[in-house]
Amino acid sequence: MKPKLQVALDNTSLVEALQSLRLYQDAIDVIEVGTILHVAEGIEPVRVLRALYPEKIILADIKGADAGSLLAKLCFDAGATWMTAICSADVNTMIGMKKTGQAYGEDRDVQIELYGDWTMEQAKNWKDAGLEQVVYHRSRDAQAAGKGWDQSDLDKLSALTDMGFKVTITGGLEVHDLALFKDLPIYCIIAGRSIRDASNPLQAAEAFQAEITRLWT
Amino acid sequence: MKPKLQVALDNTSLVEALQSLRLYQDAIDVIEVGTILHVAEGIEPVRVLRALYPEKIILADIKGADAGSLLAKLCFDAGATWMTAICSADVNTMIGMKKTGQAYGEDRDVQIELYGDWTMEQAKNWKDAGLEQVVYHRSRDAQAAGKGWDQSDLDKLSALTDMGFKVTITGGLEVHDLALFKDLPIYCIIAGRSIRDASNPLQAAEAFQAEITRLWT
């Protein structure tokens, strides 16, 4: 199965996000309400996007660290398909999100956001607890500090897919970066500024999809 | 200096939070917009609370993991005094928040939320980078799983205060728990449900303050 294309709406207002999204809505598979947009506008963007796009996968990137069931209820009540937990959350927090989601429907899921010094031992623990999705990051601020993708990223990604995780990759990805990952069964590819800030965002999204098709089929 | 008393508004709506807060507003030092309230309502609660309580310390508990300067701008523009970063964030993310805050005023600060498997080596790294505040947690979901405060918590707290951090403690704290920490120069004590859900929240907040005064002066 080829990777899905996800766009992170890391806008600072819902209106800006909607203006942006309408340009490339037909070319993407997953709409992400970015953490920045959540901080700015709360859960309302999820509600609005669900009303506008009833068939899309909508991800609420809240990076929950605690009170998993309660946060999950907020996200799934608003219409999210997926939500995120931060990797430093207690596994019980993640389990709380997952169980709450399952009560809303089988397609509801939780993604673990891999930031900082998480370990493969933790990953095994998450898998054993029934968590299925992880998001592998090159942090935005790490990027700004000049850190690129390297072999150690690919090794970790490979270990995670071998463990059976559905793995999403993100972090300043451009179309020309995708070939790096072509031998891995990546589940989802997140683009943000490289689509949102393109002079022609639809064309940019289509270029991602074309490259995904070329590499993974 | 005796610890400040902070109440976490972990409500799911701003209206509920305001109804709750007015009962004990005079008895607390720091108003926290909890992560739950941020997920529900975005940054608006900070704006409203700043308008209502111009003199209070207001904490935006967004647990930022990335895009530090941008998130800091959202928080400090809205009137937050302090904001939080998650411990698994890249140190550059925390530095971005801190620097952004300093441009708003000297009292603006960043607290690092200690969840999961953070290490003393990381803590040293944060301190070296100019970060001054940490929040030591017993996770809500870990509490529900029956984990109490123990000697290993006290040892870590002691190490953190020895390193020079201003340390906040949180996690289902009741008045009778406070004596556990009396030998440590705790900076801030967070109560949530034990004040918000008390039959007389003002009395509950005053009981915390009385115990803080008894133990730390």
Tab-separated table of C-alpha atoms in Angstrom:
chain	number	residue	atom	x	y	z
A	1	MET	CA	0.000	0.000	0.000
A	2	LYS	CA	1.446	3.389	-0.907
A	3	PRO	CA	1.839	6.013	1.814
A	4	LYS	CA	-0.959	8.485	2.432
A	5	LEU	CA	-0.240	12.187	1.996
A	6	GLN	CA	-1.024	14.334	4.982
A	7	VAL	CA	-0.886	18.100	5.225
A	8	ALA	CA	-0.285	19.705	8.584
A	9	LEU	CA	-2.356	22.828	9.054
A	10	ASP	CA	0.117	24.613	11.280
A	11	ASN	CA	-1.626	27.920	10.788
A	12	THR	CA	-2.277	30.304	13.639
A	13	SER	CA	-5.941	30.775	12.761
A	14	LEU	CA	-8.759	28.592	11.481
A	15	VAL	CA	-9.540	31.065	8.712
A	16	GLU	CA	-5.978	30.951	7.397
A	17	ALA	CA	-6.059	27.158	7.539
A	18	LEU	CA	-9.301	26.977	5.568
A	19	GLN	CA	-8.042	29.421	2.942
A	20	SER	CA	-4.962	27.279	2.523
A	21	LEU	CA	-6.632	23.873	2.563
A	22	ARG	CA	-9.238	24.593	-0.108
A	23	LEU	CA	-6.451	24.977	-2.643
A	24	TYR	CA	-5.174	21.391	-2.346
A	25	GLN	CA	-7.970	19.561	-0.521
A	26	ASP	CA	-8.561	17.134	-3.383
A	27	ALA	CA	-4.933	16.056	-3.574
A	28	ILE	CA	-4.394	14.956	0.019
A	29	ASP	CA	-5.494	11.989	2.116
A	30	VAL	CA	-5.169	13.229	5.675
A	31	ILE	CA	-5.915	16.687	7.071
A	32	GLU	CA	-3.923	17.460	10.181
A	33	VAL	CA	-4.973	20.112	12.635
A	34	GLY	CA	-1.458	21.047	13.724
A	35	THR	CA	-0.502	21.662	17.326
A	36	ILE	CA	-0.061	25.346	16.552
A	37	LEU	CA	-3.630	25.596	15.250
A	38	HIS	CA	-4.910	23.686	18.294
A	39	VAL	CA	-3.102	26.058	20.636
A	40	ALA	CA	-4.567	29.006	18.749
A	41	GLU	CA	-8.135	27.765	18.293
A	42	GLY	CA	-8.673	24.704	20.469
A	43	ILE	CA	-10.696	21.773	19.124
A	44	GLU	CA	-13.032	23.910	16.969
A	45	PRO	CA	-10.971	23.456	13.769
A	46	VAL	CA	-11.603	19.702	13.979
A	47	ARG	CA	-15.348	20.323	14.237
A	48	VAL	CA	-15.324	22.697	11.277
A	49	LEU	CA	-13.143	20.432	9.130
A	50	ARG	CA	-15.323	17.415	9.884
A	51	ALA	CA	-18.364	19.397	8.745
A	52	LEU	CA	-16.578	20.436	5.546
A	53	TYR	CA	-14.845	17.157	4.769
A	54	PRO	CA	-17.009	14.298	6.062
A	55	GLU	CA	-14.999	11.638	4.225
A	56	LYS	CA	-11.442	12.710	5.022
A	57	ILE	CA	-9.149	11.350	7.679
A	58	ILE	CA	-8.744	14.202	10.166
A	59	LEU	CA	-5.898	14.136	12.653
A	60	ALA	CA	-5.977	16.162	15.858
A	61	ASP	CA	-2.299	16.723	16.632
A	62	ILE	CA	-2.706	17.645	20.275
A	63	LYS	CA	0.352	15.654	21.503
A	64	GLY	CA	-1.464	14.613	24.690
A	65	ALA	CA	0.749	13.842	27.678
A	66	ASP	CA	-1.794	13.006	30.359
A	67	ALA	CA	-5.516	12.561	31.003
A	68	GLY	CA	-5.728	10.398	27.895
A	69	SER	CA	-9.402	9.428	27.957
A	70	LEU	CA	-10.558	12.963	28.587
A	71	LEU	CA	-8.443	14.406	25.763
A	72	ALA	CA	-9.571	11.590	23.475
A	73	LYS	CA	-13.188	12.386	24.212
A	74	LEU	CA	-12.593	16.029	23.227
A	75	CYS	CA	-10.909	15.012	19.964
A	76	PHE	CA	-13.254	12.226	18.899
A	77	ASP	CA	-16.413	14.113	19.925
A	78	ALA	CA	-15.264	16.892	17.607
A	79	GLY	CA	-14.923	14.424	14.747
A	80	ALA	CA	-11.236	13.508	14.684
A	81	THR	CA	-10.289	10.195	13.084
A	82	TRP	CA	-6.867	10.084	14.708
A	83	MET	CA	-5.223	11.953	17.570
A	84	THR	CA	-1.659	12.129	18.839
A	85	ALA	CA	0.067	11.378	22.139
A	86	ILE	CA	3.556	12.562	23.005
A	87	CYS	CA	6.077	9.726	23.444
A	88	SER	CA	6.910	10.820	26.985
A	89	ALA	CA	3.333	10.172	28.111
A	90	ASP	CA	2.722	7.236	30.414
A	91	VAL	CA	1.592	4.175	28.449
A	92	ASN	CA	-1.670	4.243	30.451
A	93	THR	CA	-2.378	7.659	28.945
A	94	MET	CA	-1.971	6.214	25.459
A	95	ILE	CA	-4.113	3.194	26.317
A	96	GLY	CA	-6.804	5.542	27.641
A	97	MET	CA	-6.841	7.392	24.319
A	98	LYS	CA	-6.912	4.207	22.281
A	99	LYS	CA	-9.741	2.607	24.271
A	100	THR	CA	-11.783	5.801	24.178
A	101	GLY	CA	-11.283	6.001	20.422
A	102	GLN	CA	-12.351	2.418	19.843
A	103	ALA	CA	-15.720	3.221	21.418
A	104	TYR	CA	-16.247	5.797	18.646
A	105	GLY	CA	-15.363	3.414	15.833
A	106	GLU	CA	-12.762	0.982	14.575
A	107	ASP	CA	-11.073	3.554	12.366
A	108	ARG	CA	-10.298	5.855	15.313
A	109	ASP	CA	-6.662	5.660	16.258
A	110	VAL	CA	-3.824	7.143	18.275
A	111	GLN	CA	-0.423	8.138	16.920
A	112	ILE	CA	2.592	8.394	19.191
A	113	GLU	CA	4.752	11.426	18.402
A	114	LEU	CA	8.409	10.483	18.667
A	115	TYR	CA	10.337	13.428	20.034
A	116	GLY	CA	13.577	13.418	21.995
A	117	ASP	CA	15.180	10.360	23.556
A	118	TRP	CA	12.544	7.658	23.196
A	119	THR	CA	13.877	4.083	23.073
A	120	MET	CA	13.103	0.892	21.149
A	121	GLU	CA	12.256	-0.681	24.507
A	122	GLN	CA	9.512	1.913	24.964
A	123	ALA	CA	8.354	1.267	21.404
A	124	LYS	CA	8.020	-2.433	22.193
A	125	ASN	CA	6.053	-1.532	25.287
A	126	TRP	CA	3.659	0.617	23.228
A	127	LYS	CA	3.204	-2.149	20.664
A	128	ASP	CA	2.521	-4.703	23.391
A	129	ALA	CA	-0.080	-2.318	24.809
A	130	GLY	CA	-1.921	-2.272	21.482
A	131	LEU	CA	-0.681	1.033	20.063
A	132	GLU	CA	-0.209	0.804	16.304
A	133	GLN	CA	0.909	4.163	14.946
A	134	VAL	CA	4.013	6.272	15.484
A	135	VAL	CA	5.117	9.574	13.968
A	136	TYR	CA	8.822	9.879	13.315
A	137	HIS	CA	10.068	13.465	13.424
A	138	ARG	CA	12.836	15.669	12.471
A	139	SER	CA	11.925	18.496	14.824
A	140	ARG	CA	11.217	21.864	13.260
A	141	ASP	CA	13.645	23.522	15.632
A	142	ALA	CA	16.237	20.796	15.047
A	143	GLN	CA	15.857	21.436	11.308
A	144	ALA	CA	16.450	25.114	11.885
A	145	ALA	CA	19.602	24.116	13.752
A	146	GLY	CA	20.691	22.336	10.560
A	147	LYS	CA	19.986	18.672	11.362
A	148	GLY	CA	19.217	16.648	8.232
A	149	TRP	CA	17.875	13.128	7.648
A	150	ASP	CA	20.571	10.475	7.969
A	151	GLN	CA	21.219	6.741	8.158
A	152	SER	CA	20.367	6.614	11.857
A	153	ASP	CA	16.888	7.909	10.995
A	154	LEU	CA	16.484	5.203	8.371
A	155	ASP	CA	17.672	2.508	10.796
A	156	LYS	CA	15.171	3.580	13.418
A	157	LEU	CA	12.370	3.795	10.855
A	158	SER	CA	13.231	0.326	9.655
A	159	ALA	CA	13.176	-1.038	13.215
A	160	LEU	CA	9.769	0.545	13.819
A	161	THR	CA	8.211	-0.826	10.645
A	162	ASP	CA	9.726	-4.242	11.421
A	163	MET	CA	7.985	-4.118	14.796
A	164	GLY	CA	4.736	-3.722	12.915
A	165	PHE	CA	4.056	-0.041	13.508
A	166	LYS	CA	2.267	2.066	10.935
A	167	VAL	CA	4.904	4.771	10.638
A	168	THR	CA	4.344	8.375	9.636
A	169	ILE	CA	7.319	10.578	8.740
A	170	THR	CA	7.521	14.309	9.100
A	171	GLY	CA	9.878	17.238	9.462
A	172	GLY	CA	10.382	19.715	6.648
A	173	LEU	CA	9.913	17.020	3.981
A	174	GLU	CA	10.313	18.095	0.369
A	175	VAL	CA	9.452	15.990	-2.682
A	176	HIS	CA	13.123	15.266	-3.333
A	177	ASP	CA	13.512	13.803	0.192
A	178	LEU	CA	10.991	11.009	-0.376
A	179	ALA	CA	13.336	8.723	-2.322
A	180	LEU	CA	15.354	8.303	0.893
A	181	PHE	CA	12.504	6.297	2.369
A	182	LYS	CA	11.476	4.264	-0.677
A	183	ASP	CA	12.518	0.874	0.707
A	184	LEU	CA	10.357	1.284	3.795
A	185	PRO	CA	6.616	0.600	4.065
A	186	ILE	CA	5.854	4.137	5.238
A	187	TYR	CA	2.196	4.601	6.213
A	188	CYS	CA	1.852	8.319	5.948
A	189	ILE	CA	3.974	11.252	4.770
A	190	ILE	CA	3.388	14.677	6.264
A	191	ALA	CA	4.098	17.844	4.380
A	192	GLY	CA	3.474	21.245	5.827
A	193	ARG	CA	5.131	24.390	4.602
A	194	SER	CA	6.370	22.713	1.403
A	195	ILE	CA	2.726	22.468	0.265
A	196	ARG	CA	1.034	25.278	2.209
A	197	ASP	CA	3.663	27.862	1.305
A	198	ALA	CA	4.190	26.770	-2.306
A	199	SER	CA	3.341	29.320	-4.993
A	200	ASN	CA	0.946	26.696	-6.366
A	201	PRO	CA	-0.080	24.494	-3.414
A	202	LEU	CA	-2.238	22.133	-5.507
A	203	GLN	CA	0.625	21.512	-7.884
A	204	ALA	CA	2.935	20.965	-4.920
A	205	ALA	CA	0.542	18.401	-3.402
A	206	GLU	CA	0.194	16.655	-6.761
A	207	ALA	CA	3.973	16.513	-7.090
A	208	PHE	CA	4.137	14.740	-3.718
A	209	GLN	CA	1.449	12.269	-4.805
A	210	ALA	CA	3.202	11.601	-8.112
A	211	GLU	CA	6.497	10.932	-6.350
A	212	ILE	CA	4.766	8.679	-3.791
A	213	THR	CA	3.176	6.698	-6.620
A	214	ARG	CA	6.478	6.485	-8.479
A	215	LEU	CA	8.403	5.252	-5.434
A	216	TRP	CA	5.909	2.958	-3.743
A	217	THR	CA	3.994	1.222	-6.523
B	1	MET	CA	10.465	31.829	50.063
B	2	LYS	CA	7.355	29.729	50.508
B	3	PRO	CA	5.927	27.882	47.514
B	4	LYS	CA	3.282	29.547	45.391
B	5	LEU	CA	-0.135	27.894	45.118
B	6	GLN	CA	-1.280	27.206	41.583
B	7	VAL	CA	-4.637	25.877	40.473
B	8	ALA	CA	-4.873	23.991	37.215
B	9	LEU	CA	-8.027	24.829	35.320
B	10	ASP	CA	-8.403	21.458	33.663
B	11	ASN	CA	-11.971	22.178	32.701
B	12	THR	CA	-13.364	21.340	29.296
B	13	SER	CA	-14.856	24.797	28.754
B	14	LEU	CA	-13.861	28.356	29.548
B	15	VAL	CA	-17.224	29.030	31.173
B	16	GLU	CA	-16.797	26.133	33.577
B	17	ALA	CA	-13.278	27.303	34.376
B	18	LEU	CA	-14.452	30.840	35.138
B	19	GLN	CA	-17.308	29.604	37.333
B	20	SER	CA	-14.829	27.531	39.269
B	21	LEU	CA	-12.024	30.087	39.535
B	22	ARG	CA	-14.121	32.940	40.911
B	23	LEU	CA	-14.747	30.896	44.053
B	24	TYR	CA	-11.075	30.736	45.112
B	25	GLN	CA	-9.374	33.390	42.961
B	26	ASP	CA	-8.220	35.395	45.991
B	27	ALA	CA	-6.533	32.443	47.646
B	28	ILE	CA	-4.211	31.376	44.829
B	29	ASP	CA	-1.016	32.751	43.295
B	30	VAL	CA	-0.908	31.175	39.855
B	31	ILE	CA	-3.784	30.470	37.487
B	32	GLU	CA	-3.043	27.617	35.110
B	33	VAL	CA	-4.897	27.152	31.865
B	34	GLY	CA	-4.654	23.366	31.814
B	35	THR	CA	-3.814	21.388	28.695
B	36	ILE	CA	-7.365	20.073	28.621
B	37	LEU	CA	-8.782	23.606	28.557
B	38	HIS	CA	-6.284	24.592	25.842
B	39	VAL	CA	-7.308	21.622	23.712
B	40	ALA	CA	-10.951	22.556	24.210
B	41	GLU	CA	-10.713	26.324	23.759
B	42	GLY	CA	-7.288	27.208	22.375
B	43	ILE	CA	-5.475	30.278	23.660
B	44	GLU	CA	-8.653	32.321	24.294
B	45	PRO	CA	-8.851	31.375	28.007
B	46	VAL	CA	-5.464	33.037	28.560
B	47	ARG	CA	-6.738	36.223	26.929
B	48	VAL	CA	-9.904	36.225	29.026
B	49	LEU	CA	-8.075	35.460	32.267
B	50	ARG	CA	-5.494	38.174	31.613
B	51	ALA	CA	-8.344	40.660	31.148
B	52	LEU	CA	-9.993	39.515	34.379
B	53	TYR	CA	-6.850	39.119	36.493
B	54	PRO	CA	-4.252	41.630	35.314
B	55	GLU	CA	-1.998	41.053	38.340
B	56	LYS	CA	-1.972	37.250	38.515
B	57	ILE	CA	0.646	34.891	37.189
B	58	ILE	CA	-1.073	33.029	34.351
B	59	LEU	CA	0.409	29.806	33.046
B	60	ALA	CA	-0.406	28.466	29.595
B	61	ASP	CA	0.112	24.717	29.964
B	62	ILE	CA	0.384	23.890	26.283
B	63	LYS	CA	3.268	21.376	26.677
B	64	GLY	CA	4.894	22.540	23.450
B	65	ALA	CA	7.064	19.998	21.645
B	66	ASP	CA	8.200	21.921	18.587
B	67	ALA	CA	8.019	25.325	16.869
B	68	GLY	CA	8.923	26.948	20.167
B	69	SER	CA	9.076	30.611	19.139
B	70	LEU	CA	5.791	30.432	17.294
B	71	LEU	CA	3.973	28.776	20.199
B	72	ALA	CA	5.558	31.225	22.620
B	73	LYS	CA	4.310	34.130	20.555
B	74	LEU	CA	0.767	32.728	20.730
B	75	CYS	CA	0.982	32.310	24.514
B	76	PHE	CA	2.690	35.588	25.409
B	77	ASP	CA	0.625	37.654	22.945
B	78	ALA	CA	-2.461	36.345	24.735
B	79	GLY	CA	-1.059	37.483	28.074
B	80	ALA	CA	0.519	34.398	29.580
B	81	THR	CA	3.257	34.916	32.183
B	82	TRP	CA	4.608	31.390	31.861
B	83	MET	CA	4.187	28.611	29.335
B	84	THR	CA	5.195	24.951	29.319
B	85	ALA	CA	7.350	22.760	27.089
B	86	ILE	CA	7.298	18.972	27.153
B	87	CYS	CA	10.574	17.408	28.298
B	88	SER	CA	10.926	15.424	25.080
B	89	ALA	CA	11.128	18.624	23.036
B	90	ASP	CA	14.467	19.500	21.467
B	91	VAL	CA	16.395	21.952	23.652
B	92	ASN	CA	16.301	24.424	20.744
B	93	THR	CA	12.512	24.429	21.022
B	94	MET	CA	12.765	25.371	24.692
B	95	ILE	CA	15.373	28.031	23.967
B	96	GLY	CA	13.090	29.472	21.276
B	97	MET	CA	10.274	29.784	23.812
B	98	LYS	CA	12.526	31.309	26.442
B	99	LYS	CA	14.049	33.894	24.114
B	100	THR	CA	10.664	34.830	22.715
B	101	GLY	CA	9.333	35.257	26.247
B	102	GLN	CA	12.215	37.480	27.317
B	103	ALA	CA	11.282	39.921	24.558
B	104	TYR	CA	7.880	40.335	26.254
B	105	GLY	CA	9.334	40.945	29.712
B	106	GLU	CA	11.695	39.602	32.325
B	107	ASP	CA	8.942	37.827	34.243
B	108	ARG	CA	7.979	35.697	31.248
B	109	ASP	CA	9.238	32.170	31.641
B	110	VAL	CA	9.135	28.595	30.373
B	111	GLN	CA	8.505	25.517	32.485
B	112	ILE	CA	9.647	22.086	31.350
B	113	GLU	CA	7.059	19.394	32.019
B	114	LEU	CA	8.784	16.243	33.228
B	115	TYR	CA	6.940	13.237	31.880
B	116	GLY	CA	8.282	9.762	31.167
B	117	ASP	CA	11.940	8.804	31.085
B	118	TRP	CA	13.772	12.138	31.209
B	119	THR	CA	17.282	12.022	32.643
B	120	MET	CA	19.420	14.176	34.932
B	121	GLU	CA	21.792	14.596	32.000
B	122	GLN	CA	18.977	16.225	30.021
B	123	ALA	CA	18.161	18.378	33.030
B	124	LYS	CA	21.744	19.595	33.140
B	125	ASN	CA	21.524	20.353	29.445
B	126	TRP	CA	18.359	22.435	29.986
B	127	LYS	CA	19.961	24.329	32.868
B	128	ASP	CA	23.065	25.032	30.795
B	129	ALA	CA	20.792	26.370	28.053
B	130	GLY	CA	19.262	28.877	30.460
B	131	LEU	CA	16.015	27.097	31.318
B	132	GLU	CA	15.075	27.672	34.952
B	133	GLN	CA	11.782	25.979	35.724
B	134	VAL	CA	10.684	22.344	35.736
B	135	VAL	CA	7.370	20.735	36.637
B	136	TYR	CA	7.649	17.395	38.388
B	137	HIS	CA	4.647	15.144	37.808
B	138	ARG	CA	2.900	12.168	39.030
B	139	SER	CA	0.890	11.541	35.869
B	140	ARG	CA	-2.881	11.563	36.227
B	141	ASP	CA	-3.122	8.235	34.453
B	142	ALA	CA	-0.254	6.832	36.527
B	143	GLN	CA	-2.154	7.929	39.648
B	144	ALA	CA	-5.224	6.125	38.385
B	145	ALA	CA	-3.020	3.049	37.987
B	146	GLY	CA	-2.215	3.395	41.702
B	147	LYS	CA	1.264	4.958	41.655
B	148	GLY	CA	1.920	7.074	44.771
B	149	TRP	CA	4.691	9.513	45.734
B	150	ASP	CA	7.800	7.749	47.005
B	151	GLN	CA	11.438	8.227	47.995
B	152	SER	CA	12.598	8.115	44.371
B	153	ASP	CA	10.390	11.140	43.655
B	154	LEU	CA	11.930	13.003	46.601
B	155	ASP	CA	15.458	12.108	45.477
B	156	LYS	CA	14.821	13.426	41.988
B	157	LEU	CA	13.182	16.586	43.330
B	158	SER	CA	16.165	17.146	45.576
B	159	ALA	CA	18.590	16.699	42.680
B	160	LEU	CA	16.600	19.195	40.598
B	161	THR	CA	16.487	21.859	43.318
B	162	ASP	CA	20.207	21.285	43.969
B	163	MET	CA	20.838	21.997	40.283
B	164	GLY	CA	19.171	25.343	40.814
B	165	PHE	CA	15.841	24.712	39.130
B	166	LYS	CA	12.673	26.375	40.344
B	167	VAL	CA	10.644	23.211	40.816
B	168	THR	CA	6.873	22.898	40.631
B	169	ILE	CA	5.190	19.726	41.882
B	170	THR	CA	1.906	18.315	40.694
B	171	GLY	CA	-0.147	15.170	40.391
B	172	GLY	CA	-3.254	14.670	42.504
B	173	LEU	CA	-1.763	16.590	45.451
B	174	GLU	CA	-3.878	16.809	48.593
B	175	VAL	CA	-3.131	18.998	51.622
B	176	HIS	CA	-1.914	16.003	53.601
B	177	ASP	CA	0.684	15.203	50.897
B	178	LEU	CA	2.531	18.498	51.274
B	179	ALA	CA	4.487	17.536	54.399
B	180	LEU	CA	6.354	14.993	52.258
B	181	PHE	CA	8.106	17.849	50.470
B	182	LYS	CA	8.739	20.182	53.421
B	183	ASP	CA	12.535	19.874	53.355
B	184	LEU	CA	12.729	20.965	49.719
B	185	PRO	CA	12.677	24.557	48.396
B	186	ILE	CA	9.636	23.892	46.202
B	187	TYR	CA	8.771	26.861	43.993
B	188	CYS	CA	5.178	26.131	43.175
B	189	ILE	CA	2.537	23.597	44.208
B	190	ILE	CA	-0.229	22.732	41.792
B	191	ALA	CA	-3.615	21.590	42.951
B	192	GLY	CA	-6.410	20.771	40.580
B	193	ARG	CA	-9.343	18.610	41.441
B	194	SER	CA	-8.596	18.788	45.182
B	195	ILE	CA	-9.536	22.482	45.072
B	196	ARG	CA	-11.833	22.701	42.036
B	197	ASP	CA	-13.947	19.733	43.079
B	198	ALA	CA	-14.020	20.485	46.817
B	199	SER	CA	-17.437	21.163	48.333
B	200	ASN	CA	-15.980	24.517	49.433
B	201	PRO	CA	-13.196	25.380	46.967
B	202	LEU	CA	-12.181	28.605	48.755
B	203	GLN	CA	-11.798	26.752	52.022
B	204	ALA	CA	-9.818	24.057	50.223
B	205	ALA	CA	-7.459	26.645	48.707
B	206	GLU	CA	-7.047	28.336	52.076
B	207	ALA	CA	-6.232	24.995	53.670
B	208	PHE	CA	-3.446	24.535	51.092
B	209	GLN	CA	-2.099	28.021	51.825
B	210	ALA	CA	-2.215	27.443	55.587
B	211	GLU	CA	-0.322	24.172	55.241
B	212	ILE	CA	2.225	25.797	52.901
B	213	THR	CA	2.778	28.568	55.445
B	214	ARG	CA	3.070	26.066	58.293
B	215	LEU	CA	5.606	23.894	56.462
B	216	TRP	CA	7.753	26.471	54.667
B	217	THR	CA	8.008	29.459	57.000
